[in-house]
mmCIF file of C-alpha atoms in Angstrom:
data_model
loop_
_atom_site.group_PDB
_atom_site.id
_atom_site.type_symbol
_atom_site.label_atom_id
_atom_site.label_comp_id
_atom_site.label_asym_id
_atom_site.label_seq_id
_atom_site.Cartn_x
_atom_site.Cartn_y
_atom_site.Cartn_z
ATOM 1 C CA MET A 1 -8.782 -25.266 9.880
ATOM 2 C CA ILE A 2 -5.571 -23.250 9.988
ATOM 3 C CA LYS A 3 -6.109 -19.805 11.491
ATOM 4 C CA VAL A 4 -4.058 -17.032 9.888
ATOM 5 C CA PHE A 5 -3.900 -13.512 11.321
ATOM 6 C CA HIS A 6 -2.838 -10.617 9.085
ATOM 7 C CA ILE A 7 -1.729 -7.519 11.005
ATOM 8 C CA ILE A 8 -2.043 -4.303 8.986
ATOM 9 C CA THR A 9 -1.664 -0.632 9.882
ATOM 10 C CA ARG A 10 -5.341 0.209 9.373
ATOM 11 C CA LEU A 11 -8.342 -0.580 7.183
ATOM 12 C CA ASP A 12 -7.427 1.866 4.444
ATOM 13 C CA ILE A 13 -5.998 2.300 0.967
ATOM 14 C CA GLY A 14 -2.444 0.990 0.726
ATOM 15 C CA GLY A 15 -0.396 -1.667 -1.038
ATOM 16 C CA ALA A 16 0.256 -3.752 2.085
ATOM 17 C CA GLU A 17 -3.386 -3.575 3.096
ATOM 18 C CA LYS A 18 -4.504 -4.595 -0.391
ATOM 19 C CA VAL A 19 -2.154 -7.578 -0.348
ATOM 20 C CA ALA A 20 -3.416 -8.739 3.053
ATOM 21 C CA LEU A 21 -6.989 -8.482 1.791
ATOM 22 C CA ASN A 22 -6.239 -10.309 -1.471
ATOM 23 C CA ILE A 23 -4.526 -13.176 0.374
ATOM 24 C CA SER A 24 -7.386 -13.404 2.842
ATOM 25 C CA LYS A 25 -9.966 -13.523 0.057
ATOM 26 C CA SER A 26 -8.327 -16.590 -1.464
ATOM 27 C CA LYS A 27 -10.592 -19.635 -1.341
ATOM 28 C CA SER A 28 -8.292 -22.357 -0.047
ATOM 29 C CA GLY A 29 -11.020 -24.012 2.035
ATOM 30 C CA GLN A 30 -8.631 -24.997 4.816
ATOM 31 C CA VAL A 31 -7.708 -21.539 6.118
ATOM 32 C CA GLU A 32 -9.657 -19.218 8.397
ATOM 33 C CA TYR A 33 -8.434 -15.651 7.835
ATOM 34 C CA HIS A 34 -8.474 -12.742 10.271
ATOM 35 C CA ILE A 35 -7.332 -9.158 9.645
ATOM 36 C CA VAL A 36 -6.204 -7.127 12.663
ATOM 37 C CA GLU A 37 -5.734 -3.367 12.304
ATOM 38 C CA VAL A 38 -3.318 -1.561 14.600
ATOM 39 C CA ALA A 39 -4.866 1.922 14.349
ATOM 40 C CA LYS A 40 -8.443 2.830 13.526
ATOM 41 C CA GLY A 41 -9.088 3.601 9.874
ATOM 42 C CA ASN A 42 -11.100 6.802 9.487
ATOM 43 C CA SER A 43 -11.255 7.313 5.750
ATOM 44 C CA SER A 44 -14.353 6.855 3.639
ATOM 45 C CA TYR A 45 -12.702 3.715 2.266
ATOM 46 C CA SER A 46 -12.383 2.046 5.699
ATOM 47 C CA GLU A 47 -16.001 0.948 5.858
ATOM 48 C CA GLN A 48 -15.834 -0.352 2.282
ATOM 49 C CA PHE A 49 -12.701 -2.335 3.185
ATOM 50 C CA LYS A 50 -14.517 -3.853 6.143
ATOM 51 C CA LYS A 51 -17.596 -4.776 4.099
ATOM 52 C CA GLU A 52 -15.509 -6.332 1.313
ATOM 53 C CA ALA A 53 -13.574 -8.428 3.819
ATOM 54 C CA GLN A 54 -16.626 -9.598 5.736
ATOM 55 C CA ALA A 55 -18.398 -10.504 2.481
ATOM 56 C CA SER A 56 -15.510 -12.931 1.851
ATOM 57 C CA GLY A 57 -15.856 -14.510 5.297
ATOM 58 C CA ILE A 58 -12.858 -12.709 6.815
ATOM 59 C CA THR A 59 -13.017 -11.825 10.508
ATOM 60 C CA ILE A 60 -12.048 -8.199 11.143
ATOM 61 C CA HIS A 61 -10.583 -6.935 14.430
ATOM 62 C CA CYS A 62 -10.900 -3.149 14.479
ATOM 63 C CA SER A 63 -8.996 -0.695 16.635
ATOM 64 C CA ASP A 64 -10.632 2.107 18.611
ATOM 65 C CA ILE A 65 -7.571 4.382 18.558
ATOM 66 C CA SER A 66 -6.811 6.584 15.537
ATOM 67 C CA ASN A 67 -3.428 7.937 16.648
ATOM 68 C CA VAL A 68 -0.831 5.470 15.378
ATOM 69 C CA ARG A 69 1.656 5.799 18.231
ATOM 70 C CA MET A 70 -1.008 5.492 20.910
ATOM 71 C CA ALA A 71 -2.547 2.560 19.028
ATOM 72 C CA MET A 72 0.802 0.724 18.934
ATOM 73 C CA LEU A 73 1.293 1.196 22.686
ATOM 74 C CA ALA A 74 -2.197 -0.147 23.341
ATOM 75 C CA PHE A 75 -1.876 -2.999 20.842
ATOM 76 C CA PRO A 76 -0.250 -5.664 23.086
ATOM 77 C CA LEU A 77 -3.068 -5.683 25.647
ATOM 78 C CA ARG A 78 -5.720 -5.698 22.929
ATOM 79 C CA PHE A 79 -3.888 -8.368 20.941
ATOM 80 C CA ARG A 80 -3.522 -10.595 23.998
ATOM 81 C CA LYS A 81 -7.324 -10.768 24.292
ATOM 82 C CA ILE A 82 -7.706 -11.638 20.604
ATOM 83 C CA LEU A 83 -5.036 -14.338 20.774
ATOM 84 C CA LYS A 84 -6.575 -15.872 23.883
ATOM 85 C CA LYS A 85 -9.929 -16.167 22.124
ATOM 86 C CA TYR A 86 -8.856 -17.390 18.655
ATOM 87 C CA HIS A 87 -5.425 -19.109 19.050
ATOM 88 C CA PRO A 88 -3.979 -18.440 15.557
ATOM 89 C CA ASP A 89 -1.552 -20.853 13.905
ATOM 90 C CA VAL A 90 0.150 -18.139 11.825
ATOM 91 C CA ILE A 91 0.639 -14.401 12.393
ATOM 92 C CA HIS A 92 1.559 -12.450 9.257
ATOM 93 C CA THR A 93 2.698 -8.831 9.659
ATOM 94 C CA HIS A 94 2.784 -6.323 6.812
ATOM 95 C CA THR A 95 5.717 -3.971 7.418
ATOM 96 C CA GLU A 96 6.841 -1.466 10.011
ATOM 97 C CA ILE A 97 3.864 -0.398 12.116
ATOM 98 C CA PRO A 98 2.487 -3.969 12.246
ATOM 99 C CA ASP A 99 6.035 -5.295 12.759
ATOM 100 C CA LEU A 100 6.681 -2.943 15.666
ATOM 101 C CA SER A 101 3.272 -3.729 17.171
ATOM 102 C CA LEU A 102 4.068 -7.448 17.054
ATOM 103 C CA PHE A 103 7.493 -6.803 18.602
ATOM 104 C CA LEU A 104 5.907 -4.844 21.483
ATOM 105 C CA SER A 105 3.474 -7.722 21.971
ATOM 106 C CA SER A 106 6.385 -10.148 22.234
ATOM 107 C CA LEU A 107 7.969 -7.997 24.970
ATOM 108 C CA THR A 108 4.807 -8.319 27.051
ATOM 109 C CA GLN A 109 4.778 -12.072 26.370
ATOM 110 C CA CYS A 110 1.452 -12.016 24.561
ATOM 111 C CA PHE A 111 2.551 -15.168 22.781
ATOM 112 C CA LYS A 112 5.406 -17.649 22.692
ATOM 113 C CA SER A 113 7.242 -17.979 19.397
ATOM 114 C CA ASN A 114 7.108 -21.769 19.727
ATOM 115 C CA ASP A 115 3.307 -21.737 19.768
ATOM 116 C CA VAL A 116 2.694 -19.767 16.567
ATOM 117 C CA LYS A 117 4.434 -19.346 13.216
ATOM 118 C CA LEU A 118 5.440 -15.779 12.360
ATOM 119 C CA VAL A 119 5.642 -14.449 8.799
ATOM 120 C CA ARG A 120 6.740 -10.948 7.865
ATOM 121 C CA THR A 121 6.391 -9.482 4.375
ATOM 122 C CA ILE A 122 8.619 -6.551 3.381
ATOM 123 C CA HIS A 123 6.478 -4.106 1.412
ATOM 124 C CA ASN A 124 8.972 -1.243 1.175
ATOM 125 C CA ASN A 125 12.576 -0.804 0.106
ATOM 126 C CA GLN A 126 13.218 2.012 2.592
ATOM 127 C CA LEU A 127 12.496 0.663 6.083
ATOM 128 C CA TRP A 128 12.505 2.482 9.422
ATOM 129 C CA LYS A 129 13.300 5.916 7.974
ATOM 130 C CA LYS A 130 12.130 7.663 11.157
ATOM 131 C CA TRP A 131 12.977 4.968 13.722
ATOM 132 C CA LYS A 132 16.378 3.483 12.814
ATOM 133 C CA GLY A 133 17.306 2.386 16.360
ATOM 134 C CA ILE A 134 13.909 0.861 17.092
ATOM 135 C CA GLY A 135 13.908 -0.756 13.653
ATOM 136 C CA ALA A 136 17.222 -2.482 14.329
ATOM 137 C CA CYS A 137 15.736 -4.103 17.465
ATOM 138 C CA VAL A 138 12.631 -5.194 15.576
ATOM 139 C CA GLU A 139 14.702 -6.672 12.736
ATOM 140 C CA ARG A 140 16.788 -8.738 15.172
ATOM 141 C CA PHE A 141 13.568 -10.113 16.668
ATOM 142 C CA LEU A 142 12.079 -10.898 13.253
ATOM 143 C CA GLN A 143 15.230 -12.532 11.889
ATOM 144 C CA LYS A 144 15.345 -14.778 14.926
ATOM 145 C CA ASN A 145 11.660 -15.704 15.053
ATOM 146 C CA ALA A 146 9.942 -15.111 11.687
ATOM 147 C CA SER A 147 10.026 -16.172 8.061
ATOM 148 C CA ILE A 148 10.834 -12.926 6.226
ATOM 149 C CA VAL A 149 9.659 -12.549 2.633
ATOM 150 C CA ALA A 150 10.466 -9.839 0.052
ATOM 151 C CA ILE A 151 7.886 -8.827 -2.548
ATOM 152 C CA SER A 152 10.296 -7.702 -5.281
ATOM 153 C CA GLU A 153 13.918 -7.633 -6.352
ATOM 154 C CA SER A 154 14.245 -4.103 -4.957
ATOM 155 C CA THR A 155 12.967 -5.026 -1.482
ATOM 156 C CA GLN A 156 15.148 -8.145 -1.468
ATOM 157 C CA ARG A 157 18.259 -6.167 -2.424
ATOM 158 C CA SER A 158 17.562 -3.296 -0.032
ATOM 159 C CA TYR A 159 16.935 -5.608 2.912
ATOM 160 C CA GLN A 160 20.118 -7.569 2.296
ATOM 161 C CA GLU A 161 22.163 -4.362 2.037
ATOM 162 C CA ASN A 162 20.727 -2.865 5.223
ATOM 163 C CA TYR A 163 20.115 -5.905 7.428
ATOM 164 C CA GLY A 164 22.416 -8.594 6.059
ATOM 165 C CA LYS A 165 19.802 -11.225 5.203
ATOM 166 C CA ARG A 166 18.774 -12.393 1.740
ATOM 167 C CA CYS A 167 15.065 -13.181 1.766
ATOM 168 C CA PRO A 168 13.088 -15.199 -0.773
ATOM 169 C CA ILE A 169 10.792 -13.282 -3.120
ATOM 170 C CA ILE A 170 7.085 -14.034 -3.294
ATOM 171 C CA TYR A 171 5.371 -11.629 -5.678
ATOM 172 C CA ASN A 172 2.077 -10.154 -4.554
ATOM 173 C CA GLY A 173 -0.931 -11.560 -6.336
ATOM 174 C CA VAL A 174 -3.088 -9.190 -8.375
ATOM 175 C CA PRO A 175 -6.569 -10.465 -9.264
ATOM 176 C CA TYR A 176 -7.959 -9.965 -12.733
ATOM 177 C CA THR A 177 -11.019 -7.705 -12.618
ATOM 178 C CA VAL A 178 -13.864 -7.191 -15.063
ATOM 179 C CA GLN A 179 -13.768 -3.588 -16.257
ATOM 180 C CA SER A 180 -16.626 -1.100 -15.972
ATOM 181 C CA VAL A 181 -16.948 2.407 -17.421
ATOM 182 C CA TYR A 182 -16.083 5.222 -15.031
ATOM 183 C CA SER A 183 -18.844 7.827 -15.129
ATOM 184 C CA GLY A 184 -16.660 10.860 -14.387
ATOM 185 C CA LEU A 185 -14.681 10.876 -17.641
ATOM 186 C CA SER A 186 -14.237 13.854 -19.936
ATOM 187 C CA GLN A 187 -15.337 13.012 -23.464
ATOM 188 C CA GLU A 188 -13.223 15.735 -25.104
ATOM 189 C CA ARG A 189 -9.913 15.291 -23.266
ATOM 190 C CA LEU A 190 -7.331 12.667 -22.411
ATOM 191 C CA ASN A 191 -8.210 11.320 -18.978
ATOM 192 C CA ILE A 192 -5.157 10.952 -16.707
ATOM 193 C CA ILE A 193 -5.484 9.312 -13.289
ATOM 194 C CA PHE A 194 -3.175 9.656 -10.302
ATOM 195 C CA ALA A 195 -4.280 7.277 -7.531
ATOM 196 C CA GLY A 196 -2.525 6.632 -4.237
ATOM 197 C CA ARG A 197 -1.896 7.837 -0.720
ATOM 198 C CA MET A 198 -1.213 11.557 -0.542
ATOM 199 C CA GLU A 199 2.233 11.064 0.984
ATOM 200 C CA TYR A 200 5.781 12.150 0.117
ATOM 201 C CA GLN A 201 6.726 8.645 -1.058
ATOM 202 C CA LYS A 202 4.132 8.785 -3.841
ATOM 203 C CA GLY A 203 5.835 11.729 -5.555
ATOM 204 C CA ILE A 204 3.202 14.262 -4.545
ATOM 205 C CA ASP A 205 5.486 17.232 -5.278
ATOM 206 C CA THR A 206 6.205 15.975 -8.790
ATOM 207 C CA MET A 207 2.522 15.297 -9.386
ATOM 208 C CA LEU A 208 1.616 18.825 -8.225
ATOM 209 C CA ASP A 209 4.252 20.446 -10.431
ATOM 210 C CA VAL A 210 3.167 18.487 -13.510
ATOM 211 C CA VAL A 211 -0.567 18.974 -13.040
ATOM 212 C CA SER A 212 -0.077 22.669 -12.220
ATOM 213 C CA HIS A 213 1.992 23.060 -15.389
ATOM 214 C CA PHE A 214 -0.932 21.714 -17.412
ATOM 215 C CA GLY A 215 -3.616 23.373 -15.277
ATOM 216 C CA GLY A 216 -6.364 24.620 -17.582
ATOM 217 C CA ASP A 217 -4.872 22.771 -20.582
ATOM 218 C CA LYS A 218 -7.874 21.545 -22.547
ATOM 219 C CA ARG A 219 -5.996 18.480 -23.802
ATOM 220 C CA PHE A 220 -6.058 16.820 -20.385
ATOM 221 C CA GLN A 221 -8.472 15.992 -17.577
ATOM 222 C CA PHE A 222 -6.623 14.981 -14.400
ATOM 223 C CA HIS A 223 -8.339 12.720 -11.865
ATOM 224 C CA ILE A 224 -6.474 12.939 -8.539
ATOM 225 C CA VAL A 225 -7.620 10.155 -6.204
ATOM 226 C CA GLY A 226 -6.488 9.454 -2.653
ATOM 227 C CA THR A 227 -6.109 10.769 0.880
ATOM 228 C CA GLY A 228 -3.205 11.340 3.238
ATOM 229 C CA SER A 229 -1.156 13.837 5.184
ATOM 230 C CA GLU A 230 -0.629 16.082 2.140
ATOM 231 C CA ASP A 231 -4.346 16.492 1.313
ATOM 232 C CA ASP A 232 -4.365 20.204 2.117
ATOM 233 C CA LYS A 233 -1.336 20.899 -0.072
ATOM 234 C CA VAL A 234 -2.899 19.052 -2.984
ATOM 235 C CA LYS A 235 -6.205 20.917 -2.711
ATOM 236 C CA ALA A 236 -4.479 24.279 -2.288
ATOM 237 C CA ARG A 237 -2.434 23.816 -5.480
ATOM 238 C CA LEU A 238 -4.996 22.165 -7.747
ATOM 239 C CA SER A 239 -8.549 23.112 -6.742
ATOM 240 C CA ALA A 240 -8.658 26.205 -8.954
ATOM 241 C CA PHE A 241 -8.042 24.327 -12.220
ATOM 242 C CA ASP A 242 -11.121 23.373 -14.249
ATOM 243 C CA ASN A 243 -9.374 20.326 -15.725
ATOM 244 C CA VAL A 244 -8.640 18.723 -12.342
ATOM 245 C CA SER A 245 -11.011 16.482 -10.356
ATOM 246 C CA ILE A 246 -9.998 15.673 -6.778
ATOM 247 C CA LEU A 247 -11.568 12.625 -5.086
ATOM 248 C CA ASP A 248 -10.712 10.827 -1.868
ATOM 249 C CA ARG A 249 -11.495 7.458 -3.441
ATOM 250 C CA ILE A 250 -13.021 5.481 -6.300
ATOM 251 C CA ILE A 251 -14.563 2.339 -4.832
ATOM 252 C CA ASN A 252 -13.059 -0.768 -6.489
ATOM 253 C CA LEU A 253 -10.664 1.399 -8.499
ATOM 254 C CA ALA A 254 -9.105 -1.600 -10.275
ATOM 255 C CA ASN A 255 -12.473 -2.194 -11.978
ATOM 256 C CA TYR A 256 -12.330 1.265 -13.630
ATOM 257 C CA LEU A 257 -8.670 1.677 -14.601
ATOM 258 C CA GLY A 258 -9.458 0.633 -18.167
ATOM 259 C CA SER A 259 -11.596 3.747 -18.561
ATOM 260 C CA PHE A 260 -8.599 6.072 -18.338
ATOM 261 C CA ASP A 261 -6.145 6.912 -21.097
ATOM 262 C CA TYR A 262 -3.094 6.898 -18.810
ATOM 263 C CA LEU A 263 -2.087 6.204 -15.226
ATOM 264 C CA PHE A 264 0.414 8.740 -13.860
ATOM 265 C CA MET A 265 2.605 7.349 -11.068
ATOM 266 C CA PRO A 266 5.636 9.491 -10.090
ATOM 267 C CA SER A 267 6.539 7.603 -6.881
ATOM 268 C CA LEU A 268 9.961 8.231 -5.345
ATOM 269 C CA PHE A 269 10.231 4.639 -4.114
ATOM 270 C CA GLU A 270 8.014 1.546 -3.919
ATOM 271 C CA GLY A 271 8.241 -2.010 -2.693
ATOM 272 C CA LEU A 272 6.283 -3.366 -5.631
ATOM 273 C CA ALA A 273 3.679 -1.035 -7.085
ATOM 274 C CA LEU A 274 0.419 -2.899 -7.691
ATOM 275 C CA THR A 275 -1.548 -0.139 -9.415
ATOM 276 C CA PRO A 276 0.463 -0.145 -12.673
ATOM 277 C CA ILE A 277 0.104 -3.942 -12.788
ATOM 278 C CA GLU A 278 -3.664 -3.558 -12.442
ATOM 279 C CA ALA A 279 -3.578 -0.823 -15.101
ATOM 280 C CA SER A 280 -1.671 -3.118 -17.477
ATOM 281 C CA PHE A 281 -4.288 -5.839 -16.987
ATOM 282 C CA ALA A 282 -6.918 -3.222 -17.854
ATOM 283 C CA GLY A 283 -5.034 -2.054 -20.969
ATOM 284 C CA THR A 284 -4.107 1.369 -19.584
ATOM 285 C CA PRO A 285 -0.464 2.460 -20.035
ATOM 286 C CA SER A 286 1.420 3.993 -17.104
ATOM 287 C CA ILE A 287 3.621 7.093 -17.066
ATOM 288 C CA ILE A 288 6.186 6.417 -14.342
ATOM 289 C CA ILE A 289 9.445 7.554 -12.767
ATOM 290 C CA ASP A 290 12.268 5.030 -13.210
ATOM 291 C CA VAL A 291 12.646 3.938 -9.590
ATOM 292 C CA GLU A 292 13.009 0.486 -8.058
ATOM 293 C CA GLY A 293 9.797 -1.321 -7.289
ATOM 294 C CA LEU A 294 7.940 0.782 -9.851
ATOM 295 C CA SER A 295 9.956 0.233 -13.038
ATOM 296 C CA GLU A 296 10.078 -3.459 -12.051
ATOM 297 C CA THR A 297 6.380 -3.722 -12.953
ATOM 298 C CA LEU A 298 6.917 -2.795 -16.617
ATOM 299 C CA PRO A 299 9.304 -3.789 -19.457
ATOM 300 C CA THR A 300 12.868 -2.472 -19.184
ATOM 301 C CA ASP A 301 12.456 -0.534 -22.458
ATOM 302 C CA TRP A 302 9.145 1.045 -21.429
ATOM 303 C CA PRO A 303 8.862 4.329 -23.385
ATOM 304 C CA LEU A 304 6.733 6.191 -20.812
ATOM 305 C CA LYS A 305 9.444 6.059 -18.141
ATOM 306 C CA VAL A 306 11.343 9.116 -16.904
ATOM 307 C CA GLU A 307 14.898 8.921 -15.591
ATOM 308 C CA GLY A 308 15.904 10.752 -12.430
ATOM 309 C CA ASN A 309 12.508 12.203 -11.518
ATOM 310 C CA SER A 310 13.015 14.871 -14.179
ATOM 311 C CA LEU A 311 10.125 17.339 -14.312
ATOM 312 C CA GLU A 312 11.102 18.295 -17.853
ATOM 313 C CA GLY A 313 11.068 14.618 -18.809
ATOM 314 C CA VAL A 314 7.546 14.090 -17.501
ATOM 315 C CA ILE A 315 6.268 17.257 -19.190
ATOM 316 C CA SER A 316 7.870 16.130 -22.456
ATOM 317 C CA ILE A 317 5.990 12.817 -22.297
ATOM 318 C CA PHE A 318 2.674 14.594 -21.697
ATOM 319 C CA ASP A 319 3.315 17.004 -24.554
#
């Protein structure tokens, strides 16, 4: 058996985490998969993630530290113990926090690059926004020691422009799911779902402006699903509207996307957005901003696409 370790930021909602789980759930028969989280996942989804993985025979290595920076500093010692016990053949990191954690482990000589194959998948087309200097060191280490893979044309192009290396593209797999009816639908209104991490990258400000504009509009029921650092801002702006439902998660969301009339995804940038692909499989059209990694998931002449993150353009589509 080949032992493959996937290092992810935490057991939580996220594109990179979903990809690691989907790969690990594949039934090759000759691969033993492990998922290692850097920081402890504390959301209501974390336990569901763990159960879903374990049900597929995946070994989970959980962290005890919630703070990301502290968890990264503690990772090398913890990872050394895991490596000593399981001796993986392949270590696959899933962008930035996992990459940096692996780099720190290499500095403490947790492993020798000759003893294990390293794979790094680029899940974002804007890397190291907060840690440019540290990121440059990590990229030199990865280019020397790892196979680096892009997940889309946008991540391939961005990485080549910023770090001088053209990486092959391997598109993330998206499993087909049998659809079920979501019980929280409005029968009188168009049901619009926004689902993702409540972070700047996901276009939270645009989402808030659009939903606030239509707050109380009886044509629409907005289902806002996700958690993140901007939770409080979302609840403060939207909680008063009777046509807005705010949830931290819908378990197995991909199974219910077909229940909604539209997916609304105003992300500012993406590596390769999986949710609109899942929505297309389910027959639900997506309203998107025309940005790399998001527009790449739909036809070039897609009519529900807004240029330049224009608020007026999004409102016009809804009207």
